[in-house]
Amino acid sequence: MAAERATDTGVADPFAFPRLCRYFSERSPQPMVAVEGTTHVIRHVNSAFASLFGRDAATLVGRPFAEAVPEGAGNGCQALLDRVFHTGVPEELVEQEHRQVHPRPVYWSYSMWAILGADERPAGVMVQVTDITETALFRQQAVAMNESLLVSGTRQHELTNAAESHSVQLQADVQAREHFLAVMSHELRNPLNAMSAGLHLLKSDGQEPAAAEKTRDMMRRQLNQMVRLVDDLLDVSRIATGKLELRKEQVDLEAVLRDAVESSRPLIDGGGHELVVSLPPDPILLDADSTRLAQVFLNLLNNAAKYSEPGGCIRLSARRDGGEAVVSVRDTGIGIPAADLPRLFEAFVQVDAEWRRAQGGLGIGLSLVKEFVGLHGGRVEARSDGPGMGSEFVVHLPVAAEAAVELPVALAEKAGGSHRRILVVDDNRDAAETLAMMLEFMGHEARSAYDGEAGVAAAAEFRPELILMDLGMPKLNGYEAARRIRAEPWGRAPFLVALTGWGADEDRQRTADAGFDRHLVKPVDPAALTRMIAEMPTRSP
Ligand code: ADP
């Protein structure tokens, strides 16, 4: 755009308005302003500008452009006016925001060129304004939309990734569940098949008594296996729903291990394995639920037997290490690949080999081991040098607080300090002798008898203050033996306690009718026994 020559108009004042100019200016749809001098005083405003600006032209003429049309900070209009006035070179400025003009922002672009005076030097500047508000707003919206598209594209990408990994996880869960159901059906069907075959054999005529006994043994074993599976499943669900409660008491680790070994015997002997047990000379007392803890070591011993070729060697050892009991179950079996060690304790994990599957199991034993040990404040770890190199499972458990280590002495003192004469009558010799030994250890004088008749005779001779008597016994059962004792002249004195596996109310009534004072359910809780001895009355004959 060329500089406007005032001389072209043929007048000395470059801002004078001949008719034609006025005509052009007024009819032009393009808003225009003519400013004069260094302060850019408005000399003329056309009607397009007045209507764009929303003011009457008369209110603008005579005022400096910057004052009449104030610009926002950073808007370069004033600077451009100065430059065009001083250089005479036309310039353009695009998209300037004017907030002061309207309450809502408007955007103008400017074209400016110099108005030359008679001396050929700029006397002022012609400002032509283009309202580009709509375009600018549209552009801004487009930019914003682009940005949000970009953001939502990224978000969508993230969501797609998350959905993909979620669906992979779901698929893995479904597969794991299907695998578990298949294994469980297999595990339950096996013993059922064996039991159904056993039933068939028992029903058929001509089976020798010895063969029938063997069949019954087999059925008992299969039933036990099923019960164990169902119990394990129930434990898993109790743990998952937070309903598993421990019944903690002071227990001797050795007794817990003995229980576990006894239960695992059939599997160990069945595999022709040798079991080597090494225990420390001093007892290690734990604050524990003995049933759950025995389950831990039973699982580890069973696994050692299951995952060893016939004729293997299983070592069970326990030691005390500071405040911890450390129990190790080591085998010379098939071992565990290093990659499988970290996930071994997860539920339903079975190291993937047909041979292992053939050993049976649901893959939940080790997860229960970990949970039970954890509930006792301990930890368990698995070690193996790899396939064929055997495995070792090491359990760490906190030992009971020091004060409790004195338990046996404390029990003896609580039992009244004085010793009592106690008779134990049970046809299970081991049970009777163990209980009698425990009572002697507590400071009492104890004897045992192994059937009802012998019990009555021993009572007549020994005159015990307390008789602990089993109910189901040969020759004379516990009820009858009690009646006979009570019928003797000395028979009112002894405190008579029934030992039984049954704790229903009607059983309690039956024992009371037979003359018993108390009814204890097996296995006898030593603490409850101690309390009872301390509290029982002393009766003279
Ligand atoms: P299950 O024995 O029912 O499969 P567990 O949870 O007891 O389930 O054991 C999980 C897996 O750990 C077993 O399937 C087996 O692959 C592996 N495992 C456990 N104990 C041993 C062991 N002593 N030797 C070798 N592998 C073992």
Coordinates of C-alpha atoms in Angstrom, one line a residue, residues 1 31 45 60 69 77 178 184 227 235 278 322 329 334 352 354 380 384 401 417 425 441 445 459 479 498:
M1 CA 0.0 0.0 0.0
P31 CA -13.4 1.0 9.1
V45 CA -13.2 8.6 11.5
L60 CA -13.4 10.6 18.8
V69 CA -9.2 3.7 21.3
C77 CA -1.0 -0.7 17.8
E178 CA -11.1 -73.1 35.0
M184 CA -10.6 -80.0 41.9
V227 CA -12.0 -84.6 54.1
D235 CA -9.7 -72.8 55.2
S278 CA 16.3 -83.8 65.0
G322 CA 17.3 -66.1 69.6
V329 CA 11.6 -79.7 56.3
I334 CA 12.5 -83.7 42.5
D352 CA 3.8 -77.3 35.7
E354 CA 2.7 -83.9 34.5
V380 CA 8.2 -69.3 55.6
S384 CA 16.0 -75.6 46.1
A401 CA 7.4 -64.5 75.8
G417 CA 1.1 -76.5 95.5
V425 CA -8.5 -94.9 83.1
F441 CA 5.2 -83.6 85.8
E445 CA 0.9 -88.8 92.0
A459 CA -9.5 -97.0 92.6
Y479 CA -20.6 -95.2 82.9
A498 CA -15.4 -88.2 82.2

